[in-house]
mmCIF file of C-alpha atoms in Angstrom:
data_model
loop_
_atom_site.group_PDB
_atom_site.id
_atom_site.type_symbol
_atom_site.label_atom_id
_atom_site.label_comp_id
_atom_site.label_asym_id
_atom_site.label_seq_id
_atom_site.Cartn_x
_atom_site.Cartn_y
_atom_site.Cartn_z
ATOM 1 C CA MET A 72 23.302 193.953 162.853
ATOM 2 C CA THR A 73 22.247 190.503 161.749
ATOM 3 C CA LEU A 74 18.914 191.875 160.433
ATOM 4 C CA VAL A 75 20.734 194.499 158.384
ATOM 5 C CA LEU A 76 22.955 191.890 156.746
ATOM 6 C CA ILE A 77 19.909 189.799 155.832
ATOM 7 C CA LEU A 78 18.172 192.800 154.203
ATOM 8 C CA VAL A 79 21.336 193.656 152.206
ATOM 9 C CA ALA A 80 21.589 190.062 150.952
ATOM 10 C CA VAL A 81 17.929 190.079 149.827
ATOM 11 C CA ALA A 82 18.386 193.406 147.999
ATOM 12 C CA ILE A 83 21.448 192.035 146.163
ATOM 13 C CA ALA A 84 19.544 188.869 145.131
ATOM 14 C CA VAL A 85 16.591 190.882 143.779
ATOM 15 C CA GLY A 86 18.923 193.145 141.828
ATOM 16 C CA LEU A 87 20.714 190.197 140.245
ATOM 17 C CA TYR A 88 17.332 188.659 139.270
ATOM 18 C CA PHE A 89 16.204 191.777 137.335
ATOM 19 C CA VAL A 90 19.585 192.114 135.612
ATOM 20 C CA LEU A 91 19.509 188.514 134.401
ATOM 21 C CA ALA A 92 15.821 188.730 133.357
ATOM 22 C CA LYS A 93 16.435 191.862 131.254
ATOM 23 C CA LYS A 94 19.421 190.284 129.573
ATOM 24 C CA SER A 95 17.566 187.060 128.578
ATOM 25 C CA ALA A 96 14.332 188.721 127.307
ATOM 26 C CA PRO A 97 15.570 189.248 123.677
ATOM 27 C CA GLU A 98 16.756 185.662 123.592
ATOM 28 C CA LEU A 99 13.347 184.428 124.744
ATOM 29 C CA GLU A 100 11.531 186.612 122.160
ATOM 30 C CA GLU A 101 13.857 185.329 119.426
ATOM 31 C CA ALA A 102 13.249 181.719 120.488
ATOM 32 C CA ASP A 103 9.478 182.272 120.504
ATOM 33 C CA GLU A 104 9.569 183.861 117.037
ATOM 34 C CA THR A 105 11.645 180.940 115.738
ATOM 35 C CA ALA A 106 9.158 178.458 117.149
ATOM 36 C CA THR A 107 6.262 180.356 115.568
ATOM 37 C CA LYS A 108 7.956 180.310 112.166
ATOM 38 C CA LYS A 109 8.494 176.590 112.519
ATOM 39 C CA ARG A 110 4.811 176.061 113.283
ATOM 40 C CA THR A 111 3.623 178.272 110.405
ATOM 41 C CA ALA A 112 3.995 176.845 106.886
ATOM 42 C CA PRO A 113 5.327 179.196 104.226
ATOM 43 C CA PRO A 114 2.625 180.634 101.916
ATOM 44 C CA LEU A 115 1.808 178.450 98.928
ATOM 45 C CA PRO A 116 2.735 179.841 95.520
ATOM 46 C CA PRO A 117 -0.286 180.809 93.383
ATOM 47 C CA ARG A 118 -1.720 177.882 91.406
ATOM 48 C CA ARG A 119 -2.746 177.951 87.813
ATOM 49 C CA PRO A 120 -6.442 177.314 87.031
ATOM 50 C CA GLY A 121 -7.188 173.605 87.273
ATOM 51 C CA GLU A 122 -3.801 172.795 88.954
ATOM 52 C CA VAL A 123 -4.033 170.262 91.753
ATOM 53 C CA PRO A 124 -2.403 171.439 95.049
ATOM 54 C CA PRO A 125 0.716 169.482 96.113
ATOM 55 C CA PRO A 126 0.347 167.002 98.995
ATOM 56 C CA PRO A 127 1.470 168.271 102.433
ATOM 57 C CA LYS A 128 4.963 167.460 103.590
ATOM 58 C CA PRO A 129 5.425 165.042 106.482
ATOM 59 C CA GLY A 130 4.686 166.775 109.768
ATOM 60 C CA GLU A 131 2.751 169.626 108.175
ATOM 61 C CA ALA A 132 -0.876 170.126 109.130
ATOM 62 C CA LEU A 133 -3.446 169.626 106.357
ATOM 63 C CA LYS A 134 -4.917 172.886 105.169
ATOM 64 C CA SER A 135 -8.489 173.413 103.982
ATOM 65 C CA VAL A 136 -8.045 174.383 100.340
ATOM 66 C CA PRO A 137 -11.168 175.265 98.347
ATOM 67 C CA PRO A 138 -11.596 173.200 95.189
ATOM 68 C CA PRO A 139 -10.831 174.904 91.887
ATOM 69 C CA ALA A 140 -13.827 176.558 90.243
ATOM 70 C CA ALA A 141 -15.544 174.447 87.669
ATOM 71 C CA ALA A 142 -15.598 175.661 84.098
ATOM 72 C CA GLY A 143 -18.769 177.596 83.355
ATOM 73 C CA ALA A 144 -21.058 179.459 85.701
ATOM 74 C CA ALA A 145 -23.612 176.672 86.044
ATOM 75 C CA LYS A 146 -23.715 172.940 85.608
ATOM 76 C CA ALA A 147 -25.232 172.020 82.286
ATOM 77 C CA GLU A 148 -28.525 170.162 82.438
ATOM 78 C CA PRO A 149 -28.459 166.641 81.026
ATOM 79 C CA ALA A 150 -30.010 166.159 77.623
ATOM 80 C CA ARG A 151 -33.645 165.147 77.714
ATOM 81 C CA LYS A 152 -34.262 161.501 76.943
ATOM 82 C CA ARG A 153 -36.813 160.435 74.397
ATOM 83 C CA THR A 154 -39.994 159.231 76.070
ATOM 84 C CA THR A 155 -41.726 157.658 73.066
ATOM 85 C CA LYS A 156 -40.810 154.850 70.706
ATOM 86 C CA ARG A 157 -39.875 155.604 67.105
ATOM 87 C CA ASP A 158 -42.868 155.227 64.817
ATOM 88 C CA VAL A 159 -41.722 156.233 61.337
ATOM 89 C CA ALA A 160 -44.491 154.209 59.685
ATOM 90 C CA GLY A 161 -47.199 155.947 61.726
ATOM 91 C CA ILE A 162 -45.840 159.417 60.965
ATOM 92 C CA ARG A 163 -45.398 158.508 57.327
ATOM 93 C CA LYS A 164 -49.071 157.541 57.186
ATOM 94 C CA GLY A 165 -50.055 160.873 58.729
ATOM 95 C CA LEU A 166 -47.920 162.708 56.166
ATOM 96 C CA ALA A 167 -49.523 160.887 53.223
ATOM 97 C CA THR A 168 -50.982 164.089 51.767
ATOM 98 C CA ALA A 169 -47.684 165.976 51.958
ATOM 99 C CA ARG A 170 -45.814 162.989 50.571
ATOM 100 C CA GLY A 171 -48.260 162.787 47.669
ATOM 101 C CA GLY A 172 -47.753 166.472 46.902
ATOM 102 C CA PHE A 173 -44.523 168.116 48.018
ATOM 103 C CA ILE A 174 -42.356 164.981 48.128
ATOM 104 C CA ALA A 175 -43.877 163.368 45.026
ATOM 105 C CA ARG A 176 -43.101 166.488 42.997
ATOM 106 C CA LEU A 177 -39.521 166.498 44.222
ATOM 107 C CA SER A 178 -39.112 162.809 43.544
ATOM 108 C CA ALA A 179 -40.454 163.201 40.004
ATOM 109 C CA LEU A 180 -37.546 165.502 39.165
ATOM 110 C CA PHE A 181 -35.118 162.608 39.567
ATOM 111 C CA THR A 182 -37.114 159.896 37.817
ATOM 112 C CA GLY A 183 -35.088 158.323 35.003
ATOM 113 C CA LYS A 184 -32.098 160.621 35.509
ATOM 114 C CA LYS A 185 -28.701 159.039 35.929
ATOM 115 C CA GLU A 186 -26.678 162.234 35.667
ATOM 116 C CA ILE A 187 -27.369 165.532 37.395
ATOM 117 C CA ASP A 188 -27.022 168.895 35.662
ATOM 118 C CA PRO A 189 -27.197 172.383 37.244
ATOM 119 C CA GLU A 190 -30.633 173.041 35.714
ATOM 120 C CA ILE A 191 -32.231 170.663 38.195
ATOM 121 C CA LEU A 192 -31.513 173.163 40.979
ATOM 122 C CA GLU A 193 -33.959 175.614 39.418
ATOM 123 C CA GLN A 194 -36.627 172.911 39.341
ATOM 124 C CA ILE A 195 -35.952 171.986 42.954
ATOM 125 C CA GLU A 196 -36.170 175.668 43.896
ATOM 126 C CA GLU A 197 -39.582 175.982 42.244
ATOM 127 C CA VAL A 198 -40.952 172.961 44.108
ATOM 128 C CA LEU A 199 -39.641 174.228 47.447
ATOM 129 C CA LEU A 200 -41.063 177.716 46.956
ATOM 130 C CA THR A 201 -44.501 176.392 46.017
ATOM 131 C CA SER A 202 -44.480 174.018 49.000
ATOM 132 C CA ASP A 203 -44.304 176.771 51.663
ATOM 133 C CA VAL A 204 -40.608 176.303 52.421
ATOM 134 C CA GLY A 205 -40.189 180.067 52.031
ATOM 135 C CA VAL A 206 -37.807 182.298 50.098
ATOM 136 C CA LYS A 207 -35.069 182.546 52.753
ATOM 137 C CA THR A 208 -34.945 178.848 53.587
ATOM 138 C CA THR A 209 -35.209 177.779 49.942
ATOM 139 C CA GLY A 210 -32.355 180.121 49.004
ATOM 140 C CA ALA A 211 -30.117 178.667 51.705
ATOM 141 C CA ILE A 212 -30.867 175.084 50.633
ATOM 142 C CA ILE A 213 -30.255 175.778 46.940
ATOM 143 C CA GLU A 214 -27.015 177.606 47.679
ATOM 144 C CA ARG A 215 -25.640 174.649 49.641
ATOM 145 C CA LEU A 216 -26.708 172.232 46.906
ATOM 146 C CA ARG A 217 -25.079 174.415 44.258
ATOM 147 C CA ASP A 218 -21.841 174.478 46.245
ATOM 148 C CA ALA A 219 -21.861 170.670 46.572
ATOM 149 C CA LEU A 220 -22.624 170.311 42.863
ATOM 150 C CA SER A 221 -19.679 172.540 41.931
ATOM 151 C CA LYS A 222 -17.411 170.263 43.966
ATOM 152 C CA ASN A 223 -18.712 167.194 42.108
ATOM 153 C CA GLU A 224 -20.185 165.819 45.336
ATOM 154 C CA LEU A 225 -23.623 165.225 43.764
ATOM 155 C CA SER A 226 -22.932 162.770 40.986
ATOM 156 C CA ASP A 227 -26.361 161.120 40.742
ATOM 157 C CA SER A 228 -29.983 161.459 41.780
ATOM 158 C CA ASP A 229 -29.513 159.473 44.987
ATOM 159 C CA ALA A 230 -26.749 161.844 46.070
ATOM 160 C CA VAL A 231 -28.980 164.896 45.478
ATOM 161 C CA TRP A 232 -31.891 163.279 47.300
ATOM 162 C CA ASN A 233 -29.732 162.423 50.298
ATOM 163 C CA ALA A 234 -28.377 165.982 50.249
ATOM 164 C CA LEU A 235 -31.950 167.316 50.422
ATOM 165 C CA ARG A 236 -32.659 165.037 53.366
ATOM 166 C CA ALA A 237 -29.470 166.226 55.043
ATOM 167 C CA GLU A 238 -30.535 169.860 54.615
ATOM 168 C CA ALA A 239 -33.961 169.153 56.115
ATOM 169 C CA THR A 240 -32.360 167.346 59.063
ATOM 170 C CA ARG A 241 -29.870 170.178 59.597
ATOM 171 C CA ILE A 242 -32.618 172.817 59.673
ATOM 172 C CA LEU A 243 -34.969 170.902 61.953
ATOM 173 C CA GLU A 244 -32.321 169.685 64.384
ATOM 174 C CA GLY A 245 -30.845 173.180 64.614
ATOM 175 C CA SER A 246 -34.079 174.588 66.017
ATOM 176 C CA SER A 247 -35.367 171.513 67.829
ATOM 177 C CA GLN A 248 -32.690 170.835 70.431
ATOM 178 C CA ASP A 249 -35.402 171.300 73.035
ATOM 179 C CA ALA A 250 -38.094 169.436 71.130
ATOM 180 C CA GLY A 251 -39.996 166.309 72.016
ATOM 181 C CA GLY A 252 -43.045 167.281 74.052
ATOM 182 C CA LEU A 253 -43.651 169.141 77.296
ATOM 183 C CA HIS A 254 -41.065 169.548 80.043
ATOM 184 C CA VAL A 255 -42.985 168.466 83.136
ATOM 185 C CA ASP A 256 -40.124 169.163 85.531
ATOM 186 C CA LYS A 257 -41.953 171.452 87.978
ATOM 187 C CA LYS A 258 -45.035 170.865 90.073
ATOM 188 C CA PRO A 259 -47.259 172.256 88.846
ATOM 189 C CA THR A 260 -45.953 172.899 85.336
ATOM 190 C CA VAL A 261 -48.038 175.739 83.892
ATOM 191 C CA VAL A 262 -48.507 175.737 80.104
ATOM 192 C CA LEU A 263 -49.961 178.762 78.307
ATOM 193 C CA MET A 264 -51.520 177.966 74.923
ATOM 194 C CA VAL A 265 -51.795 180.823 72.400
ATOM 195 C CA GLY A 266 -52.738 181.275 68.750
ATOM 196 C CA VAL A 267 -55.270 182.823 66.387
ATOM 197 C CA ASN A 268 -58.861 181.698 65.930
ATOM 198 C CA GLY A 269 -59.457 178.364 64.256
ATOM 199 C CA VAL A 270 -56.016 176.770 64.624
ATOM 200 C CA GLY A 271 -57.209 174.135 67.095
ATOM 201 C CA LYS A 272 -55.969 175.407 70.470
ATOM 202 C CA THR A 273 -58.785 173.962 72.568
ATOM 203 C CA THR A 274 -58.680 170.627 70.756
ATOM 204 C CA THR A 275 -54.912 170.508 71.188
ATOM 205 C CA ILE A 276 -55.324 171.139 74.924
ATOM 206 C CA GLY A 277 -57.740 168.219 75.119
ATOM 207 C CA LYS A 278 -55.322 165.933 73.271
ATOM 208 C CA LEU A 279 -52.435 167.031 75.500
ATOM 209 C CA ALA A 280 -54.538 166.333 78.588
ATOM 210 C CA THR A 281 -55.284 162.851 77.241
ATOM 211 C CA LYS A 282 -51.589 162.132 76.616
ATOM 212 C CA LEU A 283 -50.577 163.471 80.036
ATOM 213 C CA LYS A 284 -53.226 161.379 81.774
ATOM 214 C CA ALA A 285 -51.893 158.317 79.968
ATOM 215 C CA ASP A 286 -48.495 159.188 81.492
ATOM 216 C CA LYS A 287 -50.066 159.180 84.980
ATOM 217 C CA LYS A 288 -50.032 162.977 85.304
ATOM 218 C CA ASN A 289 -52.729 164.868 87.205
ATOM 219 C CA VAL A 290 -54.013 167.639 84.913
ATOM 220 C CA MET A 291 -56.002 170.829 85.499
ATOM 221 C CA LEU A 292 -57.537 172.906 82.694
ATOM 222 C CA ALA A 293 -58.165 176.675 82.687
ATOM 223 C CA ALA A 294 -60.967 177.923 80.424
ATOM 224 C CA GLY A 295 -59.376 181.254 79.559
ATOM 225 C CA ASP A 296 -61.274 181.744 76.293
ATOM 226 C CA THR A 297 -64.065 183.574 78.109
ATOM 227 C CA PHE A 298 -65.385 185.338 74.988
ATOM 228 C CA ARG A 299 -66.533 182.112 73.327
ATOM 229 C CA ALA A 300 -68.978 180.002 75.288
ATOM 230 C CA ALA A 301 -68.441 177.048 72.964
ATOM 231 C CA ALA A 302 -64.739 176.979 73.859
ATOM 232 C CA VAL A 303 -65.551 176.711 77.579
ATOM 233 C CA GLN A 304 -68.074 173.954 76.938
ATOM 234 C CA GLN A 305 -65.587 172.121 74.690
ATOM 235 C CA LEU A 306 -62.930 172.277 77.393
ATOM 236 C CA GLU A 307 -65.383 170.949 79.989
ATOM 237 C CA VAL A 308 -66.124 167.993 77.701
ATOM 238 C CA TRP A 309 -62.404 167.257 77.481
ATOM 239 C CA GLY A 310 -62.224 167.565 81.269
ATOM 240 C CA GLU A 311 -64.921 164.915 81.662
ATOM 241 C CA ARG A 312 -63.179 162.611 79.174
ATOM 242 C CA THR A 313 -59.792 162.853 80.818
ATOM 243 C CA GLY A 314 -60.833 163.278 84.449
ATOM 244 C CA ALA A 315 -59.160 166.703 84.585
ATOM 245 C CA SER A 316 -60.653 169.454 86.740
ATOM 246 C CA VAL A 317 -61.692 172.614 84.861
ATOM 247 C CA VAL A 318 -61.437 176.150 86.243
ATOM 248 C CA ARG A 319 -63.808 178.583 84.525
ATOM 249 C CA GLY A 320 -65.208 182.046 85.099
ATOM 250 C CA LYS A 321 -68.454 183.703 84.140
ATOM 251 C CA ASP A 322 -69.219 184.350 80.475
ATOM 252 C CA GLY A 323 -67.199 187.365 79.384
ATOM 253 C CA ALA A 324 -65.039 187.303 82.523
ATOM 254 C CA ASP A 325 -61.559 188.774 82.465
ATOM 255 C CA PRO A 326 -59.188 186.129 80.998
ATOM 256 C CA GLY A 327 -56.372 187.269 83.274
ATOM 257 C CA ALA A 328 -58.558 186.731 86.355
ATOM 258 C CA VAL A 329 -59.428 183.201 85.230
ATOM 259 C CA ALA A 330 -55.746 182.416 84.567
ATOM 260 C CA PHE A 331 -54.781 183.853 87.969
ATOM 261 C CA ASP A 332 -57.480 181.848 89.776
ATOM 262 C CA ALA A 333 -56.543 178.610 87.981
ATOM 263 C CA THR A 334 -52.826 179.048 88.663
ATOM 264 C CA THR A 335 -53.486 179.778 92.340
ATOM 265 C CA LYS A 336 -55.594 176.615 92.663
ATOM 266 C CA ALA A 337 -53.022 174.498 90.821
ATOM 267 C CA ALA A 338 -50.226 175.778 93.066
ATOM 268 C CA ALA A 339 -52.267 174.995 96.182
ATOM 269 C CA ASP A 340 -53.165 171.491 94.970
ATOM 270 C CA ALA A 341 -50.311 169.173 95.903
ATOM 271 C CA THR A 342 -51.579 166.538 93.452
ATOM 272 C CA CYS A 343 -51.645 168.791 90.359
ATOM 273 C CA ASP A 344 -48.808 168.074 87.916
ATOM 274 C CA VAL A 345 -49.789 170.195 84.902
ATOM 275 C CA LEU A 346 -52.053 173.206 84.338
ATOM 276 C CA LEU A 347 -53.048 173.837 80.701
ATOM 277 C CA VAL A 348 -54.325 177.390 80.148
ATOM 278 C CA ASP A 349 -56.576 178.045 77.151
ATOM 279 C CA THR A 350 -56.767 181.582 75.736
ATOM 280 C CA ALA A 351 -59.043 183.415 73.340
ATOM 281 C CA GLY A 352 -58.055 183.349 69.696
ATOM 282 C CA ARG A 353 -56.675 186.681 68.639
ATOM 283 C CA LEU A 354 -55.602 188.245 65.397
ATOM 284 C CA HIS A 355 -51.841 188.603 65.522
ATOM 285 C CA THR A 356 -52.145 191.933 63.661
ATOM 286 C CA LYS A 357 -54.278 193.533 66.408
ATOM 287 C CA ALA A 358 -52.032 195.214 68.998
ATOM 288 C CA PRO A 359 -54.695 195.498 71.777
ATOM 289 C CA LEU A 360 -55.379 191.758 71.597
ATOM 290 C CA MET A 361 -51.671 190.972 71.760
ATOM 291 C CA ASP A 362 -51.352 193.308 74.749
ATOM 292 C CA GLU A 363 -54.142 191.387 76.445
ATOM 293 C CA ILE A 364 -52.337 188.057 76.137
ATOM 294 C CA LYS A 365 -49.295 189.712 77.737
ATOM 295 C CA LYS A 366 -51.507 190.670 80.699
ATOM 296 C CA VAL A 367 -52.703 187.063 81.005
ATOM 297 C CA ARG A 368 -49.090 185.951 81.163
ATOM 298 C CA LYS A 369 -48.333 188.517 83.878
ATOM 299 C CA SER A 370 -51.370 187.366 85.879
ATOM 300 C CA ILE A 371 -50.060 183.802 85.821
ATOM 301 C CA ASP A 372 -46.641 184.970 87.013
ATOM 302 C CA LYS A 373 -48.239 186.889 89.894
ATOM 303 C CA ALA A 374 -50.059 183.763 91.017
ATOM 304 C CA LEU A 375 -46.946 181.582 90.724
ATOM 305 C CA ALA A 376 -43.517 183.128 90.303
ATOM 306 C CA GLY A 377 -41.725 181.875 87.200
ATOM 307 C CA ALA A 378 -44.901 180.647 85.504
ATOM 308 C CA PRO A 379 -45.910 179.945 82.817
ATOM 309 C CA HIS A 380 -43.123 177.427 82.376
ATOM 310 C CA GLU A 381 -44.127 176.722 78.779
ATOM 311 C CA THR A 382 -45.754 179.007 76.207
ATOM 312 C CA LEU A 383 -46.819 177.024 73.152
ATOM 313 C CA LEU A 384 -47.986 178.676 69.931
ATOM 314 C CA VAL A 385 -50.534 176.615 68.002
ATOM 315 C CA LEU A 386 -50.341 177.045 64.211
ATOM 316 C CA ASP A 387 -52.455 175.643 61.383
ATOM 317 C CA ALA A 388 -50.136 174.027 58.817
ATOM 318 C CA THR A 389 -52.717 174.485 56.043
ATOM 319 C CA THR A 390 -52.357 178.297 56.212
ATOM 320 C CA GLY A 391 -48.834 178.154 54.759
ATOM 321 C CA GLN A 392 -46.791 181.331 54.890
ATOM 322 C CA ASN A 393 -49.473 183.072 56.948
ATOM 323 C CA ALA A 394 -48.562 180.686 59.776
ATOM 324 C CA LEU A 395 -44.980 181.905 59.526
ATOM 325 C CA ASN A 396 -46.132 185.519 59.808
ATOM 326 C CA GLN A 397 -48.247 184.659 62.847
ATOM 327 C CA ALA A 398 -45.307 182.943 64.525
ATOM 328 C CA ALA A 399 -43.029 185.935 63.943
ATOM 329 C CA LEU A 400 -45.465 188.380 65.578
ATOM 330 C CA PHE A 401 -46.291 186.110 68.515
ATOM 331 C CA LYS A 402 -42.588 185.584 69.075
ATOM 332 C CA ASP A 403 -42.095 189.358 69.334
ATOM 333 C CA ALA A 404 -44.890 189.617 71.917
ATOM 334 C CA LEU A 405 -44.239 186.512 74.022
ATOM 335 C CA ASP A 406 -41.398 184.303 75.147
ATOM 336 C CA LEU A 407 -42.414 181.265 73.108
ATOM 337 C CA THR A 408 -40.944 177.920 74.115
ATOM 338 C CA GLY A 409 -42.372 175.820 71.300
ATOM 339 C CA ILE A 410 -44.671 175.347 68.316
ATOM 340 C CA VAL A 411 -47.599 172.963 67.926
ATOM 341 C CA LEU A 412 -48.247 172.509 64.196
ATOM 342 C CA THR A 413 -51.773 171.183 63.687
ATOM 343 C CA LYS A 414 -53.532 169.777 60.606
ATOM 344 C CA LEU A 415 -50.265 168.751 58.977
ATOM 345 C CA ASP A 416 -52.096 165.726 57.619
ATOM 346 C CA GLY A 417 -54.337 168.044 55.592
ATOM 347 C CA THR A 418 -51.793 169.880 53.456
ATOM 348 C CA ALA A 419 -50.075 168.745 50.252
ATOM 349 C CA LYS A 420 -47.293 171.272 50.825
ATOM 350 C CA GLY A 421 -45.787 170.549 54.221
ATOM 351 C CA GLY A 422 -42.723 172.736 53.743
ATOM 352 C CA ILE A 423 -43.935 175.167 56.406
ATOM 353 C CA VAL A 424 -42.212 173.026 59.045
ATOM 354 C CA LEU A 425 -38.833 173.861 57.507
ATOM 355 C CA ALA A 426 -39.713 177.545 57.079
ATOM 356 C CA ILE A 427 -40.723 178.025 60.733
ATOM 357 C CA ALA A 428 -37.786 176.078 62.128
ATOM 358 C CA ASP A 429 -35.252 177.925 59.971
ATOM 359 C CA ALA A 430 -36.626 181.462 60.167
ATOM 360 C CA LEU A 431 -37.626 181.630 63.839
ATOM 361 C CA GLN A 432 -35.429 179.032 65.552
ATOM 362 C CA ILE A 433 -38.375 178.006 67.727
ATOM 363 C CA PRO A 434 -38.555 174.269 68.388
ATOM 364 C CA VAL A 435 -41.498 172.354 66.959
ATOM 365 C CA ARG A 436 -42.773 170.359 69.942
ATOM 366 C CA TYR A 437 -45.815 168.588 68.492
ATOM 367 C CA VAL A 438 -47.357 167.947 65.078
ATOM 368 C CA GLY A 439 -51.008 167.089 64.476
ATOM 369 C CA LEU A 440 -51.445 164.193 62.044
ATOM 370 C CA GLY A 441 -55.099 163.284 62.576
ATOM 371 C CA GLU A 442 -58.227 163.666 64.677
ATOM 372 C CA ARG A 443 -57.390 161.214 67.464
ATOM 373 C CA ALA A 444 -55.518 162.191 70.618
ATOM 374 C CA GLU A 445 -52.706 159.788 69.721
ATOM 375 C CA ASP A 446 -52.332 161.603 66.382
ATOM 376 C CA LEU A 447 -50.801 164.546 68.246
ATOM 377 C CA ARG A 448 -47.177 163.416 67.934
ATOM 378 C CA GLU A 449 -44.107 164.546 69.790
ATOM 379 C CA PHE A 450 -41.738 165.988 67.218
ATOM 380 C CA TYR A 451 -38.282 164.526 66.590
ATOM 381 C CA ALA A 452 -36.360 165.803 63.582
ATOM 382 C CA ASP A 453 -34.703 162.540 62.509
ATOM 383 C CA GLU A 454 -37.943 160.586 62.707
ATOM 384 C CA PHE A 455 -39.888 163.264 60.829
ATOM 385 C CA VAL A 456 -37.348 163.575 58.006
ATOM 386 C CA GLU A 457 -37.140 159.823 57.587
ATOM 387 C CA ALA A 458 -40.929 159.554 57.350
ATOM 388 C CA LEU A 459 -41.287 162.496 54.967
ATOM 389 C CA PHE A 460 -38.386 161.883 52.578
ATOM 390 C CA THR A 461 -38.502 158.114 52.133
ATOM 391 C CA ARG A 462 -39.282 157.482 48.446
ATOM 392 C CA GLU A 463 -41.798 154.836 47.472
ATOM 393 C CA GLU A 464 -39.594 153.386 44.737
ATOM 394 C CA ALA A 465 -36.494 153.212 46.922
ATOM 395 C CA GLU A 466 -35.398 149.866 48.274
ATOM 396 C CA PRO A 467 -34.869 149.804 52.051
ATOM 397 C CA ALA A 468 -31.154 149.079 51.603
ATOM 398 C CA ALA A 469 -30.735 152.206 49.475
ATOM 399 C CA ILE A 470 -32.258 154.516 52.096
ATOM 400 C CA LYS A 471 -29.603 156.033 54.308
ATOM 401 C CA SER A 472 -30.122 156.472 58.018
ATOM 402 C CA PRO A 473 -30.227 159.966 59.563
ATOM 403 C CA GLU A 474 -26.819 159.290 61.150
ATOM 404 C CA ASP A 475 -25.273 158.552 57.733
ATOM 405 C CA ILE A 476 -26.860 161.664 56.250
ATOM 406 C CA ARG A 477 -25.528 163.898 59.028
ATOM 407 C CA ALA A 478 -22.058 162.377 58.638
ATOM 408 C CA GLU A 479 -22.041 163.209 54.912
ATOM 409 C CA ALA A 480 -23.428 166.731 55.309
#
């Protein structure tokens, strides 16, 4: 009997336990949900672009919030700093022939004139056209001068002269944002030199090697002009002068193979900073020859992805408008990164610099102003314009700085 009573009591206790547990389950779930809500912060409202997220409230956990996206897809590269000192006097000396021709003729138009009349624009136009400035560029310059004259902004000869300087600065700076010599920012930096026969490619390579060596750069030369034995020999002479190693092939070897071999060696040489690749002179009007230079470029890219890093077109300033035609056709065939304008000291015209910069928007990187290696000058628009347009009869105080000219333009 006693055992029966004990079993009944246990059964009643178990029954009461399940009844109470079932009754309290919703309350426990509700309490757990409340606690979860308390631990979870409400979603943040969407932020506007650039808005800084509000600081967390006391007791709230800090959340990892990604920073707002910066404007623009990529960070802009800093502007390149000038690596050479200004030498207006030296450039002016190298431009003596152009100053005695082109600039002297312009200056003569203003001699003895206190007032300016519209007829002078026709005379200026004639001088510009006969100085290789070109029809398109000359037309743009004259149109801007005519507009300024109609607004009575050109009251005397000094005002017109400064306006001409401003136009030259505007044209050259517009195309030369990336000017000022080679960009040796990769190791090795591969530079492909192209141009027609007789413009001075091989000599320019030798001068560049000399300048680079002076800047403590290790240089390698590629004798890619395999059709002219003299070019290979000339490059080897420059190699001996500068201490640069020269990669050459057999006479008549495939230029692309030489370029590929040289690029491979430069990439494998941890000490090589710059590889300068010479190429055979080619007529820009001959499609097969232009196709060949494209193959050379592809061979270089196969040897080192992304190369050549620079493709410089060498032009002879004494050829005038023909140089402009060459540049236009080479630009269509290759991705040119700059112009080297040689023999600028040997022309009385000199306006071809403006024509190329304005028509093609290819930066002029170097100008040749003499036979010496140091006469290959890095090109800077303000320095060049100041050297070219300074008049002999002008007093230093009357000559405006490039900054003043740009402010007035």
